[in-house]
PDB file of C-alpha atoms in Angstrom:
ATOM      1  CA  MET A   1      31.970 -13.463 -40.540  1.00 43.00           C
ATOM      2  CA  ILE A   2      29.033 -15.853 -40.160  1.00 46.00           C
ATOM      3  CA  VAL A   3      29.942 -19.375 -41.309  1.00 55.00           C
ATOM      4  CA  GLY A   4      28.261 -22.733 -41.122  1.00 74.00           C
ATOM      5  CA  THR A   5      24.707 -21.613 -41.970  1.00 84.00           C
ATOM      6  CA  LEU A   6      22.618 -23.042 -44.768  1.00 89.00           C
ATOM      7  CA  VAL A   7      21.619 -19.545 -45.881  1.00 89.00           C
ATOM      8  CA  ALA A   8      24.425 -16.991 -46.068  1.00 89.00           C
ATOM      9  CA  LYS A   9      23.949 -13.526 -44.611  1.00 84.00           C
ATOM     10  CA  ASP A  10      24.228 -11.959 -48.086  1.00 87.00           C
ATOM     11  CA  ASP A  11      21.543 -14.210 -49.641  1.00 90.00           C
ATOM     12  CA  THR A  12      19.147 -11.295 -49.543  1.00 90.00           C
ATOM     13  CA  TRP A  13      16.179 -12.702 -51.446  1.00 93.00           C
ATOM     14  CA  ILE A  14      16.326 -16.086 -49.713  1.00 92.00           C
ATOM     15  CA  LEU A  15      16.363 -14.411 -46.309  1.00 90.00           C
ATOM     16  CA  TRP A  16      13.461 -12.134 -47.225  1.00 89.00           C
ATOM     17  CA  ALA A  17      11.493 -15.161 -48.431  1.00 91.00           C
ATOM     18  CA  ILE A  18      12.121 -16.992 -45.150  1.00 89.00           C
ATOM     19  CA  ILE A  19      11.359 -13.935 -43.017  1.00 85.00           C
ATOM     20  CA  ILE A  20       8.092 -12.969 -44.698  1.00 85.00           C
ATOM     21  CA  GLY A  21       7.057 -16.590 -45.204  1.00 88.00           C
ATOM     22  CA  TRP A  22       7.465 -17.486 -41.536  1.00 87.00           C
ATOM     23  CA  ALA A  23       5.710 -14.287 -40.439  1.00 83.00           C
ATOM     24  CA  THR A  24       2.790 -15.248 -42.694  1.00 84.00           C
ATOM     25  CA  ILE A  25       2.689 -18.764 -41.248  1.00 88.00           C
ATOM     26  CA  SER A  26       2.651 -17.288 -37.733  1.00 83.00           C
ATOM     27  CA  ILE A  27      -0.352 -15.131 -38.605  1.00 80.00           C
ATOM     28  CA  TYR A  28      -2.124 -18.097 -40.224  1.00 86.00           C
ATOM     29  CA  LEU A  29      -1.584 -20.287 -37.153  1.00 88.00           C
ATOM     30  CA  GLU A  30      -2.801 -17.553 -34.815  1.00 80.00           C
ATOM     31  CA  GLU A  31      -6.015 -17.080 -36.815  1.00 81.00           C
ATOM     32  CA  ARG A  32      -6.752 -20.780 -37.348  1.00 86.00           C
ATOM     33  CA  TYR A  33      -5.850 -22.501 -34.072  1.00 84.00           C
ATOM     34  CA  ARG A  34      -6.852 -21.555 -30.554  1.00 78.00           C
ATOM     35  CA  PHE A  35      -3.593 -22.747 -28.955  1.00 76.00           C
ATOM     36  CA  ALA A  36      -1.677 -20.497 -31.350  1.00 77.00           C
ATOM     37  CA  SER A  37      -3.903 -17.506 -30.603  1.00 74.00           C
ATOM     38  CA  ILE A  38      -3.216 -18.004 -26.900  1.00 67.00           C
ATOM     39  CA  ILE A  39       0.538 -18.094 -27.491  1.00 67.00           C
ATOM     40  CA  SER A  40       0.237 -15.220 -30.048  1.00 69.00           C
ATOM     41  CA  GLY A  41       1.692 -15.082 -33.500  1.00 72.00           C
ATOM     42  CA  ALA A  42       4.527 -12.846 -32.344  1.00 70.00           C
ATOM     43  CA  ILE A  43       5.817 -15.518 -29.957  1.00 70.00           C
ATOM     44  CA  ILE A  44       5.462 -18.162 -32.681  1.00 77.00           C
ATOM     45  CA  ALA A  45       7.505 -15.958 -35.014  1.00 77.00           C
ATOM     46  CA  LEU A  46      10.135 -15.456 -32.317  1.00 73.00           C
ATOM     47  CA  VAL A  47      10.448 -19.145 -31.420  1.00 76.00           C
ATOM     48  CA  GLY A  48      10.545 -20.213 -35.067  1.00 81.00           C
ATOM     49  CA  ALA A  49      13.278 -17.740 -35.902  1.00 79.00           C
ATOM     50  CA  MET A  50      15.293 -18.800 -32.858  1.00 75.00           C
ATOM     51  CA  LEU A  51      15.091 -22.440 -33.971  1.00 81.00           C
ATOM     52  CA  LEU A  52      16.140 -21.556 -37.507  1.00 85.00           C
ATOM     53  CA  SER A  53      19.107 -19.624 -36.122  1.00 80.00           C
ATOM     54  CA  ASN A  54      20.148 -22.273 -33.592  1.00 78.00           C
ATOM     55  CA  PHE A  55      20.006 -25.024 -36.211  1.00 85.00           C
ATOM     56  CA  HIS A  56      22.232 -22.884 -38.453  1.00 86.00           C
ATOM     57  CA  ILE A  57      19.653 -22.531 -41.210  1.00 89.00           C
ATOM     58  CA  ILE A  58      19.754 -18.728 -41.176  1.00 87.00           C
ATOM     59  CA  PRO A  59      22.564 -16.430 -39.973  1.00 85.00           C
ATOM     60  CA  THR A  60      22.371 -14.546 -36.694  1.00 75.00           C
ATOM     61  CA  SER A  61      23.244 -11.234 -38.360  1.00 77.00           C
ATOM     62  CA  SER A  62      22.557  -9.876 -41.813  1.00 82.00           C
ATOM     63  CA  PRO A  63      21.913  -6.571 -43.610  1.00 86.00           C
ATOM     64  CA  VAL A  64      18.382  -7.877 -44.127  1.00 85.00           C
ATOM     65  CA  TYR A  65      17.777  -7.835 -40.365  1.00 80.00           C
ATOM     66  CA  ASP A  66      19.161  -4.289 -40.215  1.00 80.00           C
ATOM     67  CA  THR A  67      16.673  -3.271 -42.902  1.00 83.00           C
ATOM     68  CA  VAL A  68      13.826  -4.610 -40.786  1.00 78.00           C
ATOM     69  CA  TRP A  69      15.138  -2.691 -37.784  1.00 76.00           C
ATOM     70  CA  ASP A  70      15.956   0.569 -39.582  1.00 81.00           C
ATOM     71  CA  TYR A  71      12.974   0.852 -41.941  1.00 85.00           C
ATOM     72  CA  VAL A  72      10.176  -1.578 -41.096  1.00 81.00           C
ATOM     73  CA  VAL A  73      10.033  -0.578 -37.426  1.00 77.00           C
ATOM     74  CA  PRO A  74       9.705   3.203 -38.033  1.00 84.00           C
ATOM     75  CA  LEU A  75       7.044   2.581 -40.690  1.00 85.00           C
ATOM     76  CA  SER A  76       5.129   0.316 -38.312  1.00 81.00           C
ATOM     77  CA  ILE A  77       4.663   3.107 -35.771  1.00 82.00           C
ATOM     78  CA  PRO A  78       2.436   5.420 -37.859  1.00 87.00           C
ATOM     79  CA  LEU A  79       0.664   2.438 -39.427  1.00 83.00           C
ATOM     80  CA  LEU A  80      -0.251   1.238 -35.942  1.00 80.00           C
ATOM     81  CA  LEU A  81      -1.363   4.698 -34.852  1.00 84.00           C
ATOM     82  CA  PHE A  82      -3.556   5.524 -37.856  1.00 86.00           C
ATOM     83  CA  SER A  83      -6.481   3.872 -36.066  1.00 81.00           C
ATOM     84  CA  SER A  84      -5.710   5.650 -32.769  1.00 81.00           C
ATOM     85  CA  ASN A  85      -7.700   8.869 -32.825  1.00 84.00           C
ATOM     86  CA  ILE A  86      -7.047  10.258 -29.349  1.00 83.00           C
ATOM     87  CA  LEU A  87     -10.091  12.559 -29.465  1.00 83.00           C
ATOM     88  CA  LYS A  88     -12.396   9.730 -30.504  1.00 81.00           C
ATOM     89  CA  ILE A  89     -10.917   7.357 -27.933  1.00 77.00           C
ATOM     90  CA  TRP A  90     -11.458   9.954 -25.222  1.00 79.00           C
ATOM     91  CA  LYS A  91     -15.096  10.463 -26.223  1.00 78.00           C
ATOM     92  CA  GLU A  92     -15.995   6.799 -26.630  1.00 72.00           C
ATOM     93  CA  SER A  93     -13.737   5.053 -24.105  1.00 74.00           C
ATOM     94  CA  ARG A  94     -12.920   7.691 -21.528  1.00 78.00           C
ATOM     95  CA  ARG A  95     -13.178   5.324 -18.575  1.00 81.00           C
ATOM     96  CA  LEU A  96     -11.010   2.683 -20.244  1.00 79.00           C
ATOM     97  CA  LEU A  97      -8.417   5.304 -21.189  1.00 79.00           C
ATOM     98  CA  ILE A  98      -8.255   6.537 -17.601  1.00 86.00           C
ATOM     99  CA  ILE A  99      -7.768   2.953 -16.391  1.00 86.00           C
ATOM    100  CA  PHE A 100      -4.994   2.505 -18.943  1.00 86.00           C
ATOM    101  CA  MET A 101      -3.298   5.720 -17.797  1.00 89.00           C
ATOM    102  CA  ILE A 102      -3.464   4.595 -14.161  1.00 93.00           C
ATOM    103  CA  ALA A 103      -1.947   1.244 -15.144  1.00 91.00           C
ATOM    104  CA  SER A 104       0.781   3.062 -17.095  1.00 91.00           C
ATOM    105  CA  ILE A 105       1.616   5.197 -14.071  1.00 94.00           C
ATOM    106  CA  GLY A 106       1.762   2.032 -11.966  1.00 94.00           C
ATOM    107  CA  THR A 107       4.204   0.523 -14.454  1.00 92.00           C
ATOM    108  CA  MET A 108       6.436   3.603 -14.259  1.00 94.00           C
ATOM    109  CA  VAL A 109       6.343   3.646 -10.460  1.00 95.00           C
ATOM    110  CA  GLY A 110       7.257  -0.047 -10.367  1.00 94.00           C
ATOM    111  CA  THR A 111      10.158   0.599 -12.725  1.00 93.00           C
ATOM    112  CA  ILE A 112      11.478   3.428 -10.547  1.00 94.00           C
ATOM    113  CA  VAL A 113      11.255   1.302  -7.397  1.00 95.00           C
ATOM    114  CA  GLY A 114      12.943  -1.625  -9.146  1.00 93.00           C
ATOM    115  CA  PHE A 115      15.717   0.652 -10.390  1.00 93.00           C
ATOM    116  CA  LEU A 116      16.374   2.106  -6.939  1.00 94.00           C
ATOM    117  CA  VAL A 117      16.520  -1.365  -5.376  1.00 93.00           C
ATOM    118  CA  LEU A 118      18.559  -3.217  -8.023  1.00 92.00           C
ATOM    119  CA  ASN A 119      20.635  -0.494  -9.683  1.00 90.00           C
ATOM    120  CA  GLN A 120      23.874  -1.379  -7.908  1.00 90.00           C
ATOM    121  CA  TRP A 121      23.763  -5.024  -9.054  1.00 90.00           C
ATOM    122  CA  ILE A 122      22.505  -4.841 -12.655  1.00 87.00           C
ATOM    123  CA  PRO A 123      24.461  -2.900 -15.299  1.00 87.00           C
ATOM    124  CA  HIS A 124      22.591  -0.610 -17.716  1.00 88.00           C
ATOM    125  CA  LEU A 125      19.463  -0.965 -15.578  1.00 91.00           C
ATOM    126  CA  ALA A 126      18.278   2.544 -16.475  1.00 91.00           C
ATOM    127  CA  LYS A 127      18.192   1.612 -20.164  1.00 90.00           C
ATOM    128  CA  ILE A 128      16.607  -1.779 -19.471  1.00 91.00           C
ATOM    129  CA  GLY A 129      13.975  -0.179 -17.247  1.00 92.00           C
ATOM    130  CA  ALA A 130      13.088   2.371 -19.920  1.00 90.00           C
ATOM    131  CA  MET A 131      12.832  -0.345 -22.589  1.00 89.00           C
ATOM    132  CA  MET A 132      10.620  -2.599 -20.503  1.00 90.00           C
ATOM    133  CA  THR A 133       8.418   0.284 -19.360  1.00 91.00           C
ATOM    134  CA  GLY A 134       7.804   1.232 -22.976  1.00 87.00           C
ATOM    135  CA  SER A 135       7.204  -2.399 -23.888  1.00 84.00           C
ATOM    136  CA  TYR A 136       4.626  -3.026 -21.151  1.00 86.00           C
ATOM    137  CA  ILE A 137       2.783   0.216 -21.900  1.00 86.00           C
ATOM    138  CA  GLY A 138       2.939   0.265 -25.695  1.00 77.00           C
ATOM    139  CA  GLY A 139       4.183  -3.095 -26.946  1.00 72.00           C
ATOM    140  CA  GLY A 140       7.079  -4.367 -29.034  1.00 68.00           C
ATOM    141  CA  VAL A 141       7.472  -1.270 -31.187  1.00 64.00           C
ATOM    142  CA  ASN A 142       8.181   0.787 -28.061  1.00 75.00           C
ATOM    143  CA  PHE A 143      10.769  -1.787 -26.961  1.00 78.00           C
ATOM    144  CA  ALA A 144      12.483  -1.545 -30.343  1.00 71.00           C
ATOM    145  CA  ALA A 145      12.348   2.243 -30.421  1.00 72.00           C
ATOM    146  CA  LEU A 146      13.722   2.695 -26.902  1.00 80.00           C
ATOM    147  CA  SER A 147      16.476   0.107 -27.272  1.00 79.00           C
ATOM    148  CA  SER A 148      17.559   1.954 -30.419  1.00 73.00           C
ATOM    149  CA  LYS A 149      17.242   5.368 -28.767  1.00 75.00           C
ATOM    150  CA  PHE A 150      19.329   4.472 -25.706  1.00 82.00           C
ATOM    151  CA  ALA A 151      21.838   2.358 -27.678  1.00 80.00           C
ATOM    152  CA  THR A 152      21.510  -0.510 -25.226  1.00 82.00           C
ATOM    153  CA  PRO A 153      24.260  -3.157 -25.636  1.00 82.00           C
ATOM    154  CA  SER A 154      23.046  -6.164 -27.625  1.00 73.00           C
ATOM    155  CA  ASP A 155      23.961  -8.632 -24.867  1.00 74.00           C
ATOM    156  CA  MET A 156      21.760  -6.738 -22.410  1.00 81.00           C
ATOM    157  CA  ILE A 157      18.902  -6.639 -24.931  1.00 78.00           C
ATOM    158  CA  SER A 158      19.155 -10.386 -25.428  1.00 71.00           C
ATOM    159  CA  SER A 159      19.255 -11.067 -21.683  1.00 76.00           C
ATOM    160  CA  THR A 160      16.240  -8.817 -21.186  1.00 81.00           C
ATOM    161  CA  VAL A 161      14.240 -10.510 -23.951  1.00 75.00           C
ATOM    162  CA  VAL A 162      15.025 -13.995 -22.608  1.00 72.00           C
ATOM    163  CA  ALA A 163      14.163 -13.036 -19.018  1.00 79.00           C
ATOM    164  CA  ASP A 164      10.992 -11.224 -20.075  1.00 79.00           C
ATOM    165  CA  ASN A 165       9.741 -14.061 -22.278  1.00 71.00           C
ATOM    166  CA  SER A 166      10.470 -16.668 -19.598  1.00 72.00           C
ATOM    167  CA  ILE A 167       8.696 -14.807 -16.799  1.00 80.00           C
ATOM    168  CA  MET A 168       5.810 -13.599 -18.962  1.00 75.00           C
ATOM    169  CA  ALA A 169       5.195 -17.103 -20.313  1.00 68.00           C
ATOM    170  CA  LEU A 170       4.528 -18.291 -16.752  1.00 76.00           C
ATOM    171  CA  TYR A 171       2.485 -15.179 -16.019  1.00 78.00           C
ATOM    172  CA  PHE A 172       0.318 -15.642 -19.113  1.00 70.00           C
ATOM    173  CA  MET A 173      -0.246 -19.289 -18.223  1.00 68.00           C
ATOM    174  CA  LEU A 174      -1.522 -18.125 -14.836  1.00 78.00           C
ATOM    175  CA  LEU A 175      -3.801 -15.523 -16.425  1.00 74.00           C
ATOM    176  CA  ILE A 176      -5.154 -18.075 -18.903  1.00 67.00           C
ATOM    177  CA  ALA A 177      -5.879 -20.549 -16.098  1.00 70.00           C
ATOM    178  CA  LEU A 178      -7.587 -18.048 -13.772  1.00 75.00           C
ATOM    179  CA  PRO A 179     -10.918 -17.687 -15.686  1.00 72.00           C
ATOM    180  CA  SER A 180     -11.500 -21.452 -15.537  1.00 70.00           C
ATOM    181  CA  LEU A 181     -11.189 -21.625 -11.737  1.00 74.00           C
ATOM    182  CA  PRO A 182     -14.616 -22.169 -10.056  1.00 78.00           C
ATOM    183  CA  TRP A 183     -14.158 -19.544  -7.347  1.00 77.00           C
ATOM    184  CA  ILE A 184     -13.170 -16.946  -9.957  1.00 76.00           C
ATOM    185  CA  LYS A 185     -16.366 -17.677 -11.914  1.00 75.00           C
ATOM    186  CA  ARG A 186     -18.392 -17.487  -8.722  1.00 78.00           C
ATOM    187  CA  TYR A 187     -17.211 -14.045  -7.599  1.00 77.00           C
ATOM    188  CA  PHE A 188     -16.365 -12.366 -10.921  1.00 75.00           C
ATOM    189  CA  ASN A 189     -19.136 -12.481 -13.514  1.00 70.00           C
ATOM    190  CA  THR A 190     -18.240 -11.764 -17.146  1.00 63.00           C
ATOM    191  CA  ASP A 191     -19.821 -11.767 -20.586  1.00 58.00           C
ATOM    192  CA  TYR A 192     -16.545 -12.932 -22.144  1.00 53.00           C
ATOM    193  CA  ASP A 193     -18.018 -15.869 -24.078  1.00 53.00           C
ATOM    194  CA  SER A 194     -20.514 -13.817 -26.061  1.00 48.00           C
ATOM    195  CA  SER A 195     -18.627 -10.568 -26.531  1.00 49.00           C
ATOM    196  CA  ASN A 196     -15.199 -12.075 -27.151  1.00 52.00           C
ATOM    197  CA  THR A 197     -16.481 -14.537 -29.749  1.00 52.00           C
ATOM    198  CA  LYS A 198     -18.107 -11.697 -31.660  1.00 53.00           C
ATOM    199  CA  THR A 199     -14.929  -9.629 -31.468  1.00 54.00           C
ATOM    200  CA  GLU A 200     -12.778 -12.496 -32.761  1.00 54.00           C
ATOM    201  CA  GLU A 201     -15.204 -13.119 -35.625  1.00 56.00           C
ATOM    202  CA  GLN A 202     -15.021  -9.461 -36.624  1.00 57.00           C
ATOM    203  CA  ARG A 203     -11.230  -9.475 -36.427  1.00 55.00           C
ATOM    204  CA  PHE A 204     -10.740 -12.551 -38.599  1.00 54.00           C
ATOM    205  CA  ALA A 205     -13.644 -11.910 -40.999  1.00 58.00           C
ATOM    206  CA  PRO A 206     -12.714 -11.249 -44.654  1.00 59.00           C
ATOM    207  CA  GLN A 207     -12.326  -7.532 -45.244  1.00 61.00           C
ATOM    208  CA  LYS A 208     -12.449  -5.431 -48.374  1.00 68.00           C
ATOM    209  CA  ILE A 209      -9.174  -3.683 -49.102  1.00 69.00           C
ATOM    210  CA  ALA A 210      -9.069  -0.879 -51.669  1.00 74.00           C
ATOM    211  CA  LEU A 211      -5.859  -0.231 -53.576  1.00 76.00           C
ATOM    212  CA  ILE A 212      -6.115   3.506 -52.906  1.00 82.00           C
ATOM    213  CA  ASP A 213      -6.314   2.839 -49.152  1.00 81.00           C
ATOM    214  CA  ILE A 214      -3.093   0.827 -49.274  1.00 81.00           C
ATOM    215  CA  ALA A 215      -1.384   3.553 -51.290  1.00 85.00           C
ATOM    216  CA  CYS A 216      -2.573   6.325 -48.962  1.00 88.00           C
ATOM    217  CA  SER A 217      -1.560   4.411 -45.829  1.00 87.00           C
ATOM    218  CA  VAL A 218       1.950   3.702 -47.066  1.00 86.00           C
ATOM    219  CA  ALA A 219       2.394   7.211 -48.485  1.00 91.00           C
ATOM    220  CA  CYS A 220       1.278   8.857 -45.245  1.00 92.00           C
ATOM    221  CA  ALA A 221       3.478   6.566 -43.143  1.00 91.00           C
ATOM    222  CA  VAL A 222       6.584   7.206 -45.242  1.00 93.00           C
ATOM    223  CA  THR A 223       5.918  10.958 -45.258  1.00 95.00           C
ATOM    224  CA  LEU A 224       5.493  11.102 -41.484  1.00 94.00           C
ATOM    225  CA  VAL A 225       8.682   9.096 -40.917  1.00 93.00           C
ATOM    226  CA  ALA A 226      10.639  11.339 -43.305  1.00 95.00           C
ATOM    227  CA  ILE A 227       9.381  14.563 -41.703  1.00 94.00           C
ATOM    228  CA  SER A 228       9.969  13.313 -38.155  1.00 92.00           C
ATOM    229  CA  PHE A 229      13.483  12.037 -38.755  1.00 92.00           C
ATOM    230  CA  LYS A 230      14.555  15.154 -40.670  1.00 92.00           C
ATOM    231  CA  LEU A 231      13.018  17.447 -38.062  1.00 91.00           C
ATOM    232  CA  SER A 232      14.846  15.489 -35.374  1.00 88.00           C
ATOM    233  CA  GLU A 233      18.145  15.987 -37.197  1.00 87.00           C
ATOM    234  CA  PHE A 234      17.416  19.715 -37.553  1.00 88.00           C
ATOM    235  CA  ILE A 235      16.610  20.158 -33.857  1.00 85.00           C
ATOM    236  CA  GLN A 236      19.696  18.248 -32.717  1.00 82.00           C
ATOM    237  CA  HIS A 237      21.951  20.174 -35.103  1.00 82.00           C
ATOM    238  CA  TRP A 238      20.668  23.741 -34.720  1.00 83.00           C
ATOM    239  CA  ILE A 239      19.448  24.039 -31.127  1.00 81.00           C
ATOM    240  CA  PRO A 240      22.388  24.462 -28.737  1.00 79.00           C
ATOM    241  CA  LYS A 241      22.533  22.623 -25.434  1.00 74.00           C
ATOM    242  CA  SER A 242      23.783  25.656 -23.553  1.00 73.00           C
ATOM    243  CA  ASN A 243      21.484  25.265 -20.546  1.00 74.00           C
ATOM    244  CA  ILE A 244      19.254  22.712 -18.871  1.00 77.00           C
ATOM    245  CA  LEU A 245      16.071  23.953 -20.574  1.00 79.00           C
ATOM    246  CA  LEU A 246      17.507  23.716 -24.092  1.00 77.00           C
ATOM    247  CA  THR A 247      19.037  20.348 -23.264  1.00 76.00           C
ATOM    248  CA  LEU A 248      15.595  19.070 -22.241  1.00 75.00           C
ATOM    249  CA  VAL A 249      14.055  20.507 -25.420  1.00 76.00           C
ATOM    250  CA  VAL A 250      16.632  18.738 -27.569  1.00 77.00           C
ATOM    251  CA  SER A 251      16.305  15.508 -25.588  1.00 74.00           C
ATOM    252  CA  PHE A 252      12.532  15.358 -25.993  1.00 74.00           C
ATOM    253  CA  PHE A 253      11.793  17.074 -29.297  1.00 75.00           C
ATOM    254  CA  GLY A 254      15.016  15.918 -30.916  1.00 78.00           C
ATOM    255  CA  ASP A 255      14.100  12.267 -30.484  1.00 78.00           C
ATOM    256  CA  SER A 256      12.961  10.923 -33.850  1.00 83.00           C
ATOM    257  CA  TYR A 257      10.660   8.238 -32.439  1.00 81.00           C
ATOM    258  CA  LEU A 258       8.981  10.614 -29.989  1.00 82.00           C
ATOM    259  CA  LEU A 259       8.486  13.142 -32.785  1.00 88.00           C
ATOM    260  CA  LEU A 260       7.095  10.441 -35.049  1.00 89.00           C
ATOM    261  CA  THR A 261       4.594   9.273 -32.438  1.00 86.00           C
ATOM    262  CA  THR A 262       3.514  12.809 -31.500  1.00 88.00           C
ATOM    263  CA  LEU A 263       3.215  14.003 -35.086  1.00 92.00           C
ATOM    264  CA  THR A 264       1.216  10.930 -36.110  1.00 92.00           C
ATOM    265  CA  LEU A 265      -1.233  11.299 -33.215  1.00 90.00           C
ATOM    266  CA  CYS A 266      -1.720  15.004 -34.008  1.00 92.00           C
ATOM    267  CA  VAL A 267      -2.300  14.346 -37.702  1.00 93.00           C
ATOM    268  CA  VAL A 268      -4.765  11.528 -36.980  1.00 91.00           C
ATOM    269  CA  ALA A 269      -6.641  13.747 -34.497  1.00 90.00           C
ATOM    270  CA  LEU A 270      -6.894  16.578 -37.054  1.00 91.00           C
ATOM    271  CA  TRP A 271      -7.941  14.415 -40.011  1.00 89.00           C
ATOM    272  CA  GLY A 272      -9.663  11.571 -38.189  1.00 85.00           C
ATOM    273  CA  ASP A 273     -12.286  10.883 -40.866  1.00 85.00           C
ATOM    274  CA  PHE A 274      -9.651  10.469 -43.567  1.00 88.00           C
ATOM    275  CA  PHE A 275      -7.533   8.022 -41.572  1.00 86.00           C
ATOM    276  CA  GLU A 276     -10.579   6.094 -40.397  1.00 82.00           C
ATOM    277  CA  LYS A 277     -11.494   5.603 -44.046  1.00 81.00           C
ATOM    278  CA  ILE A 278      -8.085   4.385 -45.215  1.00 80.00           C
ATOM    279  CA  VAL A 279      -7.577   1.959 -42.310  1.00 76.00           C
ATOM    280  CA  ARG A 280     -11.082   0.479 -42.540  1.00 63.00           C
ATOM    281  CA  GLY A 281     -10.715  -3.148 -43.616  1.00 51.00           C
ATOM    282  CA  PHE A 282      -6.949  -2.793 -43.511  1.00 54.00           C
ATOM    283  CA  ARG A 283      -6.213  -2.623 -39.789  1.00 54.00           C
ATOM    284  CA  ASN A 284      -3.939  -5.636 -39.427  1.00 53.00           C
ATOM    285  CA  ARG A 285      -1.454  -4.849 -42.187  1.00 53.00           C
ATOM    286  CA  ASP A 286       1.129  -3.523 -39.732  1.00 51.00           C
ATOM    287  CA  ILE A 287       0.993  -6.688 -37.608  1.00 55.00           C
ATOM    288  CA  LEU A 288       3.068  -8.412 -40.285  1.00 55.00           C
ATOM    289  CA  ASN A 289       5.764  -5.777 -39.745  1.00 55.00           C
ATOM    290  CA  LEU A 290       5.774  -6.480 -36.015  1.00 57.00           C
ATOM    291  CA  TYR A 291       6.118 -10.201 -36.601  1.00 59.00           C
ATOM    292  CA  LEU A 292       9.094  -9.550 -38.866  1.00 58.00           C
ATOM    293  CA  LEU A 293      10.666  -7.567 -36.040  1.00 56.00           C
ATOM    294  CA  CYS A 294       9.778 -10.038 -33.276  1.00 55.00           C
ATOM    295  CA  GLY A 295      10.850 -13.075 -35.226  1.00 54.00           C
ATOM    296  CA  TYR A 296      14.159 -12.064 -36.679  1.00 53.00           C
ATOM    297  CA  ARG A 297      15.665  -9.069 -34.959  1.00 53.00           C
ATOM    298  CA  TYR A 298      15.190 -10.506 -31.458  1.00 53.00           C
ATOM    299  CA  ALA A 299      16.160 -14.011 -32.518  1.00 51.00           C
ATOM    300  CA  SER A 300      19.366 -12.772 -34.109  1.00 50.00           C
ATOM    301  CA  ILE A 301      20.246 -10.896 -30.906  1.00 46.00           C
ATOM    302  CA  ILE A 302      19.480 -13.851 -28.636  1.00 45.00           C
ATOM    303  CA  CYS A 303      21.340 -16.412 -30.739  1.00 46.00           C
ATOM    304  CA  HIS A 304      24.314 -14.098 -31.136  1.00 43.00           C
ATOM    305  CA  TYR A 305      24.451 -13.728 -27.349  1.00 42.00           C
ATOM    306  CA  TYR A 306      24.402 -17.459 -26.758  1.00 43.00           C
TER     307      TYR A 306
END
């Protein structure tokens, strides 16, 4: 039982108000202030939630956090992917996609090497390696999905998050400092100032949002999650694991998150015009969901560990 916190773990509406309110503040800070955009709203949400937990304002565990993990995260996946038309990306950004795939392969190779070298000293390294590989290739939603899939112990998740944030904070500081170095400017020309400013203005510009687009986005996301999770249950229940081939089929196609991602990408590729229409002017709605996840699920894990 969680005691000694200003907000009890069963104060559902108060917790939701704090969670969504702080996520909104994180987005506002990221859009308004350059220092916040460098840090990123997700990190602001994480740090804020950790402070609230450590100062015993909010509990470190609550059914509200479980709701974010069990429902908000799955819904965030299709919402994120509605603007990812693989066919269109291949046509318009083939070179960039190839570079991304090479970088992804490099990440996987590095994970394998790290596992072979450190496996005997670090427990659950296979699960940690899978989580971090997914995170570096596809972001926080992949981290959440893989940690749930592999049932990684919460203490290992918390240790991984702390280590990752600590190392990556230093790494990002290095990356931020590099463009300002004279010898970097001398040997590596870039049009960052003009192109990036225009991109940021487009991102933060006021956008028209139609009610029907919101309804269609949410309806499609919920439908895809429902189909994927039910199909996963069906595959795991009805397909026997009598040999290696069937075991592999169940392992891959019986995974709800893998099914959800694959099904969403296929649907978006087939009906690209429809999804491009409903996400136009409404592309950042799922970022709020990610901030809810980053801020409160990870903070509750970290504070519980410490």
